[in-house]
Amino acid sequence: MPFLTKKTGAMKVSALMPSALRVGNGVAWQEDEYRPSNELAGFEGYGLPASAGKTPQRRMCGNSECESGWTMPWRNRRRPIFEGQWGCSGRCVLAMVHAAVRRELRDGGASADLSPHRHRVPLGLLMLAQGWITHPQLQKALAAQRENGSGKIGEWLLSECGVEAEQITRGLSMQWGCPVLTTEGFSPEAMALVMPRVFVEKFGLLPLRVAGSRILYIGFADHLDASSALAMEQMTGLKVESGVVEGAQFEAARSRLLACEGVEAKLETAADKDSMAARITAVLEQKQPVATRLVRLHQDYWLRMWLESGTVGRAGNLPVSHEDVKDYVFTIRVQ
Ligand SMILES: [Zn+2]
């Protein structure tokens, strides 16, 4: 029979559980607490001890509605740790996952999906206004786009009108109000571990490099994606800087990244959010991660699990090897 201890008012909430708030003698999970990116930089928020000396002997359940009212000795059930929280039972882990899914459903991708539509000057008009292209060049590109029924205007300006790629990238940068980024210092092996490759394939983005262990640069081919940038910031704890990368440079770097071994990612489809939460809980109980994070990119829920505390990368929470972490990407079936 496991040794049980009644929670008491004197029990100190561990600093390793940053989102746990004391409420009376219990603990409530403050699920929607605002955590600016600079406070996510350490790994403590993911539930890993900052140092062995601080390892608590007991933990409180991270489920705000936990009915046991007990704490278990740390050694009896140490894992899984989900977003910095320990659950005393599978039932409590499920409740914590449900809360995280609700949060992501509400907040994830908010900046992309919910922000008021921001008018952007069409690229062709912007470049015309800057005097970078002539009216005949724009008309020719628009005609080619219309006749073919596809393609970005920038691509037609490049292929049909002799406009320099660099000039088009400059136009995109002005259109999106973001910097032009280059692939200088790009390490495909390291960047292949940053996110599941399915996101690189689907969302037209590319992790470029980490600067000073603080900033993750993400390059985009032709449009910025605020939802992905926000999710990457939440997942890595790094500040994300987005920018456009010149087309050929982007494609070359992307091919090199996709040729590298990435983190193993399982893609699953769930019938609804409840069955997804149940599935995530089952995965957590099976893999027993020391740290976990759930974020949403558009309609994809990305669960990343750190399997060993010794596998923590130096820059943010990026893995140093493809064996350090496991990824799951869930989509909810459209009814
Ligand atoms: Zn519990």
XYZ file of C-alpha atoms and ligand atoms in Angstrom:
336
model
C 0.000 0.000 0.000
C 1.496 3.322 -0.996
C 2.329 5.791 1.684
C -0.178 8.621 1.566
C 0.046 12.038 3.096
C -2.855 14.362 3.629
C -2.380 17.728 1.980
C -1.877 20.415 4.554
C -1.921 24.169 4.435
C 1.752 24.139 5.270
C 2.596 22.264 2.077
C 4.622 24.538 -0.113
C 3.815 24.650 -3.774
C 6.898 23.668 -5.643
C 8.614 26.225 -7.812
C 8.718 23.465 -10.390
C 4.996 23.829 -10.855
C 4.860 27.427 -12.038
C 1.249 27.348 -13.109
C -0.049 25.858 -9.897
C -1.783 28.272 -7.594
C -2.539 27.675 -3.974
C -6.231 27.807 -3.241
C -7.042 27.050 0.358
C -5.429 23.739 1.128
C -5.587 22.547 -2.435
C -4.115 23.460 -5.738
C -5.898 24.970 -8.688
C -4.519 24.891 -12.161
C -4.430 28.326 -13.657
C -4.829 27.169 -17.210
C -5.110 30.521 -18.892
C -2.333 32.269 -17.047
C -0.428 34.546 -19.389
C 3.164 33.473 -19.687
C 5.316 35.754 -21.802
C 7.855 33.976 -23.919
C 10.821 35.150 -21.866
C 9.501 33.242 -18.866
C 9.253 30.049 -20.853
C 12.925 30.050 -21.731
C 13.936 27.682 -18.951
C 12.947 24.072 -18.914
C 11.424 24.343 -15.447
C 8.049 25.177 -16.914
C 7.964 21.763 -18.512
C 8.184 20.034 -15.170
C 11.828 19.125 -15.097
C 13.746 19.797 -11.915
C 16.027 22.798 -12.302
C 18.642 20.933 -10.310
C 18.726 17.617 -8.532
C 19.031 19.317 -5.159
C 15.636 20.941 -5.574
C 13.800 17.750 -6.455
C 10.756 17.639 -4.235
C 9.900 14.464 -2.396
C 6.182 14.936 -2.944
C 4.112 16.533 -5.641
C 0.597 17.801 -5.707
C -1.773 16.653 -8.381
C -2.038 19.128 -11.273
C -5.726 18.437 -11.801
C -7.625 21.329 -10.217
C -10.608 19.055 -9.625
C -8.628 16.188 -8.173
C -10.836 14.569 -5.564
C -8.239 12.491 -3.804
C -7.101 15.404 -1.649
C -3.851 13.551 -1.189
C -0.312 13.894 -2.331
C 1.697 10.882 -3.276
C 5.356 10.427 -2.500
C 7.275 11.557 -5.561
C 8.931 8.179 -6.054
C 5.733 6.155 -6.411
C 4.457 7.744 -9.586
C 6.868 10.276 -11.021
C 5.586 10.402 -14.558
C 4.083 11.375 -16.890
C 4.641 15.097 -16.541
C 2.278 17.116 -18.706
C 3.094 20.809 -19.199
C 4.902 21.059 -15.894
C 2.161 19.259 -13.998
C 2.090 15.878 -12.370
C -1.133 13.888 -12.271
C -1.832 11.553 -9.362
C -3.781 9.170 -11.601
C -4.651 8.528 -15.224
C -7.993 10.144 -14.559
C -6.327 13.336 -13.353
C -3.910 13.374 -16.315
C -6.954 13.128 -18.587
C -8.534 16.138 -16.864
C -5.290 18.114 -17.329
C -5.126 17.160 -21.015
C -8.781 18.151 -21.484
C -8.010 21.585 -20.029
C -5.019 21.984 -22.364
C -7.087 20.967 -25.395
C -9.753 23.519 -24.424
C -7.050 26.181 -24.076
C -5.575 25.386 -27.498
C -9.010 25.263 -29.091
C -9.649 28.730 -27.697
C -6.226 30.378 -27.966
C -4.192 28.343 -30.417
C -3.780 30.108 -33.705
C -5.732 33.023 -32.281
C -3.529 35.648 -33.818
C -4.062 34.157 -37.264
C -7.677 33.061 -37.058
C -9.306 35.717 -34.935
C -7.416 38.932 -35.429
C -9.273 41.464 -37.546
C -8.472 41.226 -41.196
C -5.531 43.410 -41.931
C -5.556 44.858 -45.369
C -2.452 44.132 -47.349
C -1.534 45.963 -50.505
C -1.288 43.402 -53.327
C 2.352 42.620 -54.077
C 2.151 43.740 -57.706
C 0.655 47.128 -56.831
C 3.148 47.621 -54.025
C 6.080 46.953 -56.346
C 4.577 49.215 -58.990
C 4.173 52.010 -56.445
C 7.806 51.573 -55.411
C 8.875 51.869 -59.029
C 10.416 48.388 -58.914
C 8.314 47.155 -61.832
C 6.627 48.891 -64.755
C 2.945 48.899 -65.562
C 3.459 46.648 -68.651
C 5.404 44.167 -66.502
C 2.567 43.987 -63.978
C -0.047 43.592 -66.724
C 1.954 40.793 -68.314
C 2.313 38.952 -64.991
C -1.398 39.370 -64.187
C -2.345 38.072 -67.641
C -0.094 35.020 -67.225
C -1.592 34.336 -63.807
C -5.121 34.647 -65.210
C -4.448 32.430 -68.230
C -2.851 29.706 -66.145
C -5.342 30.048 -63.339
C -2.598 29.525 -60.778
C 0.668 30.767 -59.366
C 1.652 33.698 -57.206
C 2.082 37.053 -58.871
C 5.678 37.127 -57.646
C 6.419 33.880 -59.463
C 5.040 35.272 -62.734
C 6.989 38.514 -62.326
C 10.090 36.377 -61.885
C 9.532 33.901 -64.722
C 7.757 36.069 -67.325
C 8.897 39.622 -66.707
C 12.566 39.333 -65.794
C 12.139 40.821 -62.326
C 14.960 39.894 -59.925
C 14.099 37.382 -57.184
C 15.738 39.671 -54.647
C 13.382 42.479 -55.642
C 10.313 40.269 -55.177
C 11.519 39.178 -51.742
C 11.993 42.841 -50.857
C 8.414 43.470 -51.980
C 7.091 40.606 -49.824
C 9.048 41.925 -46.867
C 7.416 45.323 -47.297
C 3.982 43.774 -47.841
C 4.183 41.769 -44.611
C 6.169 44.314 -42.623
C 8.840 41.762 -41.779
C 12.562 41.386 -42.407
C 14.180 39.506 -45.256
C 15.978 36.516 -43.755
C 18.751 34.476 -45.318
C 19.748 30.847 -44.890
C 23.202 31.851 -43.692
C 24.195 29.685 -40.719
C 21.412 27.208 -41.488
C 22.109 23.738 -40.084
C 19.666 21.275 -41.669
C 20.517 18.529 -39.147
C 19.712 20.727 -36.140
C 16.713 22.451 -37.706
C 15.154 19.121 -38.727
C 14.597 18.489 -34.996
C 12.749 21.735 -34.338
C 9.320 20.638 -35.567
C 7.648 17.675 -37.258
C 8.524 17.662 -40.959
C 4.832 17.575 -41.837
C 4.646 21.238 -40.767
C 7.562 22.165 -43.018
C 5.787 20.375 -45.857
C 2.352 21.864 -45.170
C 2.792 25.404 -43.924
C 5.464 26.911 -46.202
C 7.799 27.633 -43.312
C 11.316 26.687 -42.365
C 13.185 26.948 -39.063
C 16.422 28.735 -39.983
C 18.586 29.036 -36.899
C 18.708 29.802 -33.199
C 20.576 32.950 -32.244
C 22.110 33.406 -28.824
C 19.960 30.587 -27.383
C 17.145 33.115 -27.276
C 15.706 33.672 -30.734
C 14.404 31.166 -33.236
C 14.340 32.539 -36.777
C 11.606 31.094 -38.965
C 11.598 31.760 -42.676
C 8.508 31.858 -44.870
C 8.345 31.490 -48.631
C 5.660 34.004 -49.521
C 3.437 34.841 -46.559
C 3.873 34.987 -42.805
C 1.949 32.575 -40.623
C 1.283 34.038 -37.189
C -0.418 30.876 -35.912
C 2.644 28.745 -36.592
C 5.020 31.359 -35.188
C 3.011 31.594 -31.956
C 2.861 27.812 -31.581
C 6.618 27.527 -32.115
C 7.201 30.179 -29.468
C 5.045 28.258 -26.998
C 6.665 24.944 -27.827
C 10.301 26.046 -27.729
C 10.196 28.827 -25.169
C 12.290 30.842 -27.603
C 11.335 34.190 -29.039
C 10.349 33.622 -32.653
C 11.330 36.092 -35.362
C 9.569 35.588 -38.678
C 10.691 36.807 -42.065
C 10.574 36.048 -45.767
C 13.330 34.137 -47.511
C 14.120 34.475 -51.198
C 12.413 31.656 -53.129
C 15.351 29.632 -54.469
C 17.248 29.941 -51.180
C 14.154 28.798 -49.299
C 13.629 25.772 -51.542
C 17.282 24.707 -51.362
C 17.353 24.897 -47.559
C 13.985 23.157 -47.298
C 15.214 20.236 -49.416
C 18.313 19.894 -47.247
C 16.191 19.865 -44.085
C 13.767 17.280 -45.458
C 16.725 15.033 -46.345
C 17.795 14.961 -42.680
C 16.490 12.644 -40.037
C 13.842 14.439 -38.031
C 11.980 13.613 -34.866
C 9.705 10.624 -35.226
C 6.171 11.928 -35.578
C 3.007 9.866 -35.482
C 0.065 11.348 -37.333
C -3.341 10.447 -35.972
C -6.900 11.491 -36.645
C -9.401 11.720 -33.812
C -13.180 11.704 -34.096
C -13.569 14.673 -31.727
C -11.673 16.595 -29.062
C -12.731 14.237 -26.271
C -11.384 11.168 -28.016
C -8.220 13.119 -28.834
C -7.751 13.981 -25.141
C -8.271 10.320 -24.232
C -5.740 9.253 -26.850
C -3.177 11.837 -25.657
C -3.611 10.583 -22.093
C -3.062 6.984 -23.206
C 0.110 8.034 -25.051
C 1.376 9.907 -21.964
C 0.754 6.923 -19.709
C 2.529 4.646 -22.162
C 5.564 6.837 -22.951
C 5.953 8.279 -19.431
C 7.589 11.527 -20.586
C 9.510 13.757 -18.185
C 8.108 16.793 -19.983
C 5.325 17.413 -22.478
C 3.776 20.307 -24.336
C 0.655 20.591 -26.467
C 0.249 23.401 -29.009
C -1.977 23.944 -32.018
C -0.925 25.000 -35.509
C -4.070 25.725 -37.481
C -6.067 22.470 -37.237
C -3.139 20.324 -36.091
C -2.548 19.564 -32.424
C 1.128 18.921 -31.833
C 2.124 16.916 -28.764
C 5.861 16.818 -28.060
C 7.203 14.530 -25.348
C 10.688 14.698 -23.859
C 11.590 11.188 -22.810
C 14.709 11.754 -20.695
C 15.784 14.775 -18.689
C 19.332 14.350 -20.012
C 18.139 14.996 -23.543
C 17.349 18.644 -23.090
C 18.985 20.804 -25.725
C 20.922 23.889 -24.802
C 18.933 26.306 -26.919
C 15.445 26.526 -25.517
C 13.905 23.093 -25.374
C 15.082 21.924 -28.751
C 16.208 18.320 -28.893
C 19.826 17.614 -29.762
C 19.063 14.207 -31.253
C 16.040 12.719 -32.984
C 15.878 10.149 -30.191
C 15.338 12.741 -27.455
C 11.709 13.449 -28.128
C 8.599 11.941 -29.681
C 6.020 13.917 -31.599
C 2.359 13.210 -32.192
C 0.281 15.307 -34.552
C -3.474 14.978 -34.135
C -6.175 16.289 -36.377
C -9.843 16.186 -35.519
C -11.983 14.625 -38.201
C -14.340 17.120 -39.792
C -17.881 15.947 -39.137
Zn -5.286 13.842 -8.861
